[in-house]
Amino acid sequence: MVVKKPVTKKPVVRKGTEKELKSLGKKIGKVPKFFKELTINDPEMYNLVIKMEDHIWDDGKLTRKTKKLIAIAIAAALRDQHAVHAQLIGAANLGVTKAEVEEALRVTFLLSGMPAYVYGKAQLDEVMKK
């Protein structure tokens, strides 16, 4: 007896999703794999997150560059390697300089201590080799 595997249809990804993911990549750096999977596994959640991302990263009273420096400092304080790396890539895409990141990391040192500063500095030196 031959057992047929059930045919499962892959959910259709909304048109324009790839363009949104590229745009998001420019804003934040590397888009995490799980987030890309949301486009198929939970499109409603994906749409909500994209809306929030757009709202957060759009220039307002703070520029995108300033927000990126804040994000780098927070990620370094949390010692989140993936987040620091991704935020640094995004910062480079926005034209943030190594000196600007170093200054933000000094604030991290003041508030979060030497380990957070050293952690962020090591990631910075790896991503922005200048």
Coordinates of N, CA and C in Angstrom, one line a residue:
M1 N 0.8 -1.2 0.0 CA 0.0 0.0 0.0 C 0.9 1.2 0.0
V2 N 0.6 2.2 -0.9 CA 1.4 3.4 -1.0 C 0.6 4.5 -0.2
V3 N 1.3 5.2 0.7 CA 0.7 6.3 1.5 C 1.1 7.6 0.8
K4 N 0.2 8.4 0.5 CA 0.5 9.7 -0.1 C 0.6 10.7 1.0
K5 N 1.6 11.5 0.8 CA 1.8 12.6 1.8 C 0.7 13.7 1.4
P6 N 0.2 14.3 2.5 CA -0.8 15.4 2.2 C -0.1 16.6 1.5
V7 N -0.8 17.1 0.6 CA -0.2 18.3 -0.1 C -0.6 19.5 0.7
T8 N 0.5 20.2 1.1 CA 0.3 21.5 1.9 C 0.6 22.6 1.0
K9 N -0.3 23.6 1.0 CA 0.0 24.8 0.2 C 0.8 25.8 1.0
K10 N 1.7 26.4 0.4 CA 2.5 27.4 1.1 C 1.7 28.7 1.0
P11 N 1.6 29.4 2.1 CA 0.8 30.6 2.1 C 1.4 31.6 1.1
V12 N 0.6 32.4 0.5 CA 1.0 33.3 -0.5 C 1.5 34.6 0.3
V13 N 2.7 35.0 -0.1 CA 3.3 36.2 0.5 C 2.8 37.4 -0.2
R14 N 2.4 38.4 0.5 CA 1.8 39.6 0.0 C 2.8 40.3 -1.0
K15 N 2.3 40.8 -2.1 CA 3.2 41.5 -3.1 C 3.9 42.7 -2.4
G16 N 5.1 42.9 -2.7 CA 5.9 44.0 -2.1 C 6.6 43.6 -0.8
T17 N 6.5 42.4 -0.3 CA 7.1 42.0 0.9 C 8.6 42.1 0.8
E18 N 9.2 41.6 -0.3 CA 10.6 41.6 -0.5 C 11.2 43.0 -0.4
K19 N 10.5 43.9 -1.0 CA 10.9 45.3 -1.1 C 10.9 45.9 0.4
E20 N 9.8 45.6 1.1 CA 9.8 46.0 2.5 C 10.9 45.5 3.4
L21 N 11.2 44.2 3.1 CA 12.3 43.6 3.9 C 13.7 44.2 3.6
K22 N 13.9 44.6 2.3 CA 15.1 45.3 1.9 C 15.2 46.7 2.6
S23 N 14.0 47.4 2.6 CA 14.0 48.7 3.2 C 14.2 48.5 4.7
L24 N 13.7 47.5 5.3 CA 13.9 47.3 6.7 C 15.4 47.0 7.0
G25 N 16.0 46.2 6.1 CA 17.4 45.9 6.3 C 18.3 47.1 6.3
K26 N 17.9 48.1 5.4 CA 18.6 49.4 5.4 C 18.5 50.2 6.7
K27 N 17.3 50.0 7.3 CA 17.1 50.8 8.6 C 17.7 50.1 9.8
I28 N 17.6 48.8 9.9 CA 18.1 48.2 11.1 C 19.4 47.3 10.9
G29 N 19.8 47.1 9.7 CA 20.9 46.2 9.5 C 20.4 44.9 8.9
K30 N 20.8 43.8 9.6 CA 20.4 42.5 9.1 C 19.0 42.1 9.7
V31 N 18.1 41.7 8.8 CA 16.8 41.3 9.2 C 16.8 39.9 9.7
P32 N 16.4 39.6 11.0 CA 16.5 38.3 11.5 C 15.6 37.3 10.7
K33 N 16.1 36.1 10.6 CA 15.4 35.0 9.9 C 14.0 34.8 10.4
F34 N 13.8 34.8 11.7 CA 12.5 34.6 12.2 C 11.5 35.7 11.7
F35 N 12.0 36.9 11.5 CA 11.1 38.0 11.0 C 10.7 37.7 9.6
K36 N 11.7 37.3 8.8 CA 11.4 36.9 7.4 C 10.3 35.8 7.3
E37 N 10.4 34.9 8.3 CA 9.4 33.8 8.3 C 8.1 34.3 8.7
L38 N 8.0 35.4 9.4 CA 6.7 35.9 9.8 C 5.9 36.3 8.5
T39 N 6.5 36.7 7.4 CA 5.8 37.0 6.2 C 4.9 35.9 5.7
I40 N 5.3 34.7 6.1 CA 4.5 33.5 5.6 C 3.7 32.9 6.8
N41 N 4.4 32.8 8.0 CA 3.8 32.1 9.1 C 2.7 33.0 9.8
D42 N 2.9 34.3 9.8 CA 2.0 35.1 10.5 C 2.0 36.5 9.9
P43 N 1.4 36.6 8.7 CA 1.5 37.9 7.9 C 0.8 39.1 8.7
E44 N -0.2 38.8 9.5 CA -0.8 39.9 10.3 C 0.2 40.5 11.3
M45 N 0.9 39.6 12.0 CA 1.9 40.1 12.9 C 3.0 40.8 12.2
Y46 N 3.5 40.3 11.0 CA 4.5 41.0 10.2 C 4.0 42.4 9.9
N47 N 2.8 42.5 9.4 CA 2.3 43.9 9.0 C 2.3 44.8 10.2
L48 N 1.9 44.3 11.4 CA 1.9 45.2 12.6 C 3.3 45.6 13.0
V49 N 4.3 44.7 12.9 CA 5.6 45.0 13.2 C 6.2 46.0 12.2
I50 N 5.9 45.8 11.0 CA 6.4 46.8 9.9 C 5.8 48.2 10.2
K51 N 4.6 48.3 10.6 CA 4.0 49.6 10.9 C 4.7 50.2 12.1
M52 N 5.0 49.4 13.1 CA 5.7 49.9 14.3 C 7.1 50.4 13.9
E53 N 7.8 49.5 13.2 CA 9.2 49.9 12.7 C 9.2 51.2 12.0
D54 N 8.2 51.4 11.0 CA 8.2 52.6 10.3 C 8.0 53.8 11.2
H55 N 7.1 53.6 12.2 CA 6.8 54.7 13.1 C 8.0 55.1 13.9
I56 N 8.7 54.0 14.4 CA 9.8 54.2 15.3 C 11.0 54.9 14.6
W57 N 11.3 54.3 13.4 CA 12.5 54.8 12.7 C 12.4 56.0 11.8
D58 N 11.2 56.4 11.5 CA 11.0 57.7 10.8 C 11.6 58.8 11.5
D59 N 12.2 59.8 10.8 CA 12.7 61.0 11.5 C 11.6 61.7 12.1
G60 N 11.8 62.2 13.3 CA 10.8 63.0 14.0 C 11.7 64.1 14.7
K61 N 11.5 64.2 16.0 CA 12.3 65.1 16.8 C 13.8 64.6 16.9
L62 N 14.0 63.3 16.8 CA 15.3 62.7 16.7 C 15.5 62.2 15.2
T63 N 16.7 62.3 14.8 CA 17.0 61.8 13.4 C 17.2 60.3 13.5
R64 N 17.2 59.7 12.4 CA 17.4 58.2 12.3 C 18.8 57.9 12.8
K65 N 19.8 58.7 12.5 CA 21.1 58.5 13.0 C 21.2 58.5 14.5
T66 N 20.5 59.4 15.1 CA 20.5 59.5 16.6 C 19.8 58.3 17.2
K67 N 18.7 57.9 16.6 CA 18.0 56.7 17.1 C 18.9 55.5 17.0
K68 N 19.6 55.4 15.9 CA 20.5 54.2 15.7 C 21.6 54.2 16.7
L69 N 22.2 55.4 17.1 CA 23.2 55.4 18.2 C 22.6 55.0 19.5
I70 N 21.3 55.4 19.8 CA 20.7 54.9 21.0 C 20.5 53.4 21.0
A71 N 20.1 52.9 19.8 CA 19.9 51.4 19.7 C 21.2 50.7 19.9
I72 N 22.3 51.2 19.4 CA 23.6 50.5 19.5 C 24.0 50.5 21.0
A73 N 23.8 51.7 21.7 CA 24.1 51.8 23.1 C 23.3 50.8 23.9
I74 N 22.0 50.7 23.6 CA 21.1 49.8 24.4 C 21.5 48.3 24.1
A75 N 21.8 48.0 22.9 CA 22.2 46.6 22.6 C 23.5 46.3 23.2
A76 N 24.4 47.2 23.3 CA 25.7 46.9 23.9 C 25.5 46.8 25.4
A77 N 24.6 47.6 26.0 CA 24.3 47.5 27.5 C 23.7 46.1 27.8
L78 N 22.9 45.6 26.9 CA 22.3 44.3 27.1 C 23.2 43.1 26.7
R79 N 24.4 43.5 26.1 CA 25.3 42.5 25.6 C 24.7 41.5 24.6
D80 N 23.9 42.0 23.7 CA 23.2 41.2 22.7 C 24.0 41.3 21.4
Q81 N 24.8 40.2 21.2 CA 25.7 40.2 20.0 C 25.0 40.4 18.7
H82 N 23.9 39.7 18.5 CA 23.2 39.9 17.2 C 22.7 41.3 17.0
A83 N 22.1 41.8 18.1 CA 21.5 43.2 18.0 C 22.6 44.2 17.8
V84 N 23.7 44.1 18.5 CA 24.8 45.1 18.3 C 25.3 45.0 16.9
H85 N 25.6 43.8 16.4 CA 26.1 43.7 15.0 C 25.1 44.2 14.0
A86 N 23.8 43.8 14.1 CA 22.8 44.3 13.2 C 22.7 45.8 13.2
Q87 N 22.7 46.4 14.4 CA 22.5 47.9 14.5 C 23.8 48.6 13.9
L88 N 24.9 48.0 14.1 CA 26.1 48.6 13.6 C 26.1 48.6 12.0
I89 N 25.6 47.5 11.5 CA 25.5 47.5 10.0 C 24.5 48.5 9.5
G90 N 23.4 48.6 10.2 CA 22.4 49.6 9.9 C 23.0 51.0 10.0
A91 N 23.8 51.2 11.1 CA 24.4 52.6 11.3 C 25.4 52.9 10.1
A92 N 26.1 51.9 9.7 CA 27.1 52.2 8.6 C 26.3 52.6 7.3
N93 N 25.1 51.9 7.1 CA 24.3 52.3 6.0 C 23.7 53.7 6.1
L94 N 23.6 54.2 7.3 CA 23.1 55.6 7.5 C 24.2 56.6 7.5
G95 N 25.4 56.2 7.4 CA 26.5 57.1 7.4 C 27.0 57.5 8.8
V96 N 26.6 56.7 9.8 CA 27.1 57.0 11.1 C 28.6 56.6 11.1
T97 N 29.4 57.5 11.7 CA 30.8 57.3 11.8 C 31.2 56.4 13.0
K98 N 32.4 55.9 12.9 CA 33.0 55.1 14.0 C 33.1 56.0 15.2
A99 N 33.6 57.2 15.0 CA 33.7 58.1 16.1 C 32.4 58.4 16.8
E100 N 31.3 58.5 16.1 CA 30.0 58.7 16.7 C 29.6 57.5 17.5
V101 N 29.8 56.3 17.0 CA 29.5 55.1 17.8 C 30.3 55.0 19.0
E102 N 31.6 55.4 18.9 CA 32.5 55.3 20.1 C 32.0 56.3 21.2
E103 N 31.5 57.4 20.8 CA 31.0 58.4 21.8 C 29.7 57.8 22.4
A104 N 28.9 57.2 21.7 CA 27.7 56.6 22.2 C 28.0 55.5 23.2
L105 N 29.1 54.7 22.8 CA 29.5 53.6 23.7 C 30.1 54.1 25.0
R106 N 30.7 55.4 25.0 CA 31.2 55.9 26.2 C 30.1 56.2 27.2
V107 N 28.9 56.6 26.6 CA 27.7 56.8 27.5 C 27.3 55.5 28.0
T108 N 27.3 54.5 27.2 CA 27.0 53.1 27.7 C 27.9 52.7 28.8
F109 N 29.2 53.0 28.7 CA 30.1 52.7 29.8 C 29.7 53.4 31.1
L110 N 29.4 54.7 31.0 CA 29.0 55.5 32.1 C 27.8 54.9 32.9
L111 N 26.8 54.4 32.1 CA 25.6 53.9 32.7 C 25.5 52.4 32.9
S112 N 26.3 51.7 32.1 CA 26.2 50.2 32.2 C 27.5 49.5 32.5
G113 N 28.6 50.3 32.6 CA 29.8 49.7 33.1 C 30.8 49.2 32.0
M114 N 32.0 48.9 32.4 CA 33.0 48.5 31.5 C 32.7 47.3 30.6
P115 N 32.1 46.3 31.1 CA 31.9 45.1 30.3 C 31.0 45.5 29.1
A116 N 30.0 46.3 29.3 CA 29.1 46.7 28.1 C 29.9 47.5 27.1
Y117 N 30.7 48.4 27.6 CA 31.6 49.3 26.7 C 32.5 48.4 25.9
V118 N 33.2 47.5 26.6 CA 34.2 46.6 25.9 C 33.4 45.7 24.9
Y119 N 32.3 45.2 25.3 CA 31.5 44.4 24.4 C 31.1 45.2 23.1
G120 N 30.6 46.4 23.3 CA 30.2 47.2 22.1 C 31.4 47.6 21.3
K121 N 32.5 47.9 21.9 CA 33.7 48.3 21.2 C 34.3 47.2 20.4
A122 N 34.2 46.0 20.9 CA 34.7 44.8 20.1 C 33.9 44.6 18.9
Q123 N 32.6 44.7 19.0 CA 31.7 44.6 17.9 C 31.9 45.7 16.9
L124 N 32.1 47.0 17.3 CA 32.4 48.1 16.5 C 33.6 47.9 15.7
D125 N 34.7 47.5 16.3 CA 35.9 47.3 15.6 C 35.8 46.2 14.5
E126 N 35.0 45.2 14.8 CA 34.8 44.1 13.8 C 33.9 44.6 12.6
V127 N 32.9 45.4 12.9 CA 32.0 45.8 11.8 C 32.6 47.0 11.0
M128 N 33.1 48.0 11.7 CA 33.7 49.2 11.1 C 35.2 49.2 11.2
K129 N 35.8 48.5 10.3 CA 37.3 48.3 10.4 C 37.9 49.5 9.7
K130 N 38.2 50.6 10.4 CA 38.8 51.8 9.9 C 39.8 52.3 10.9

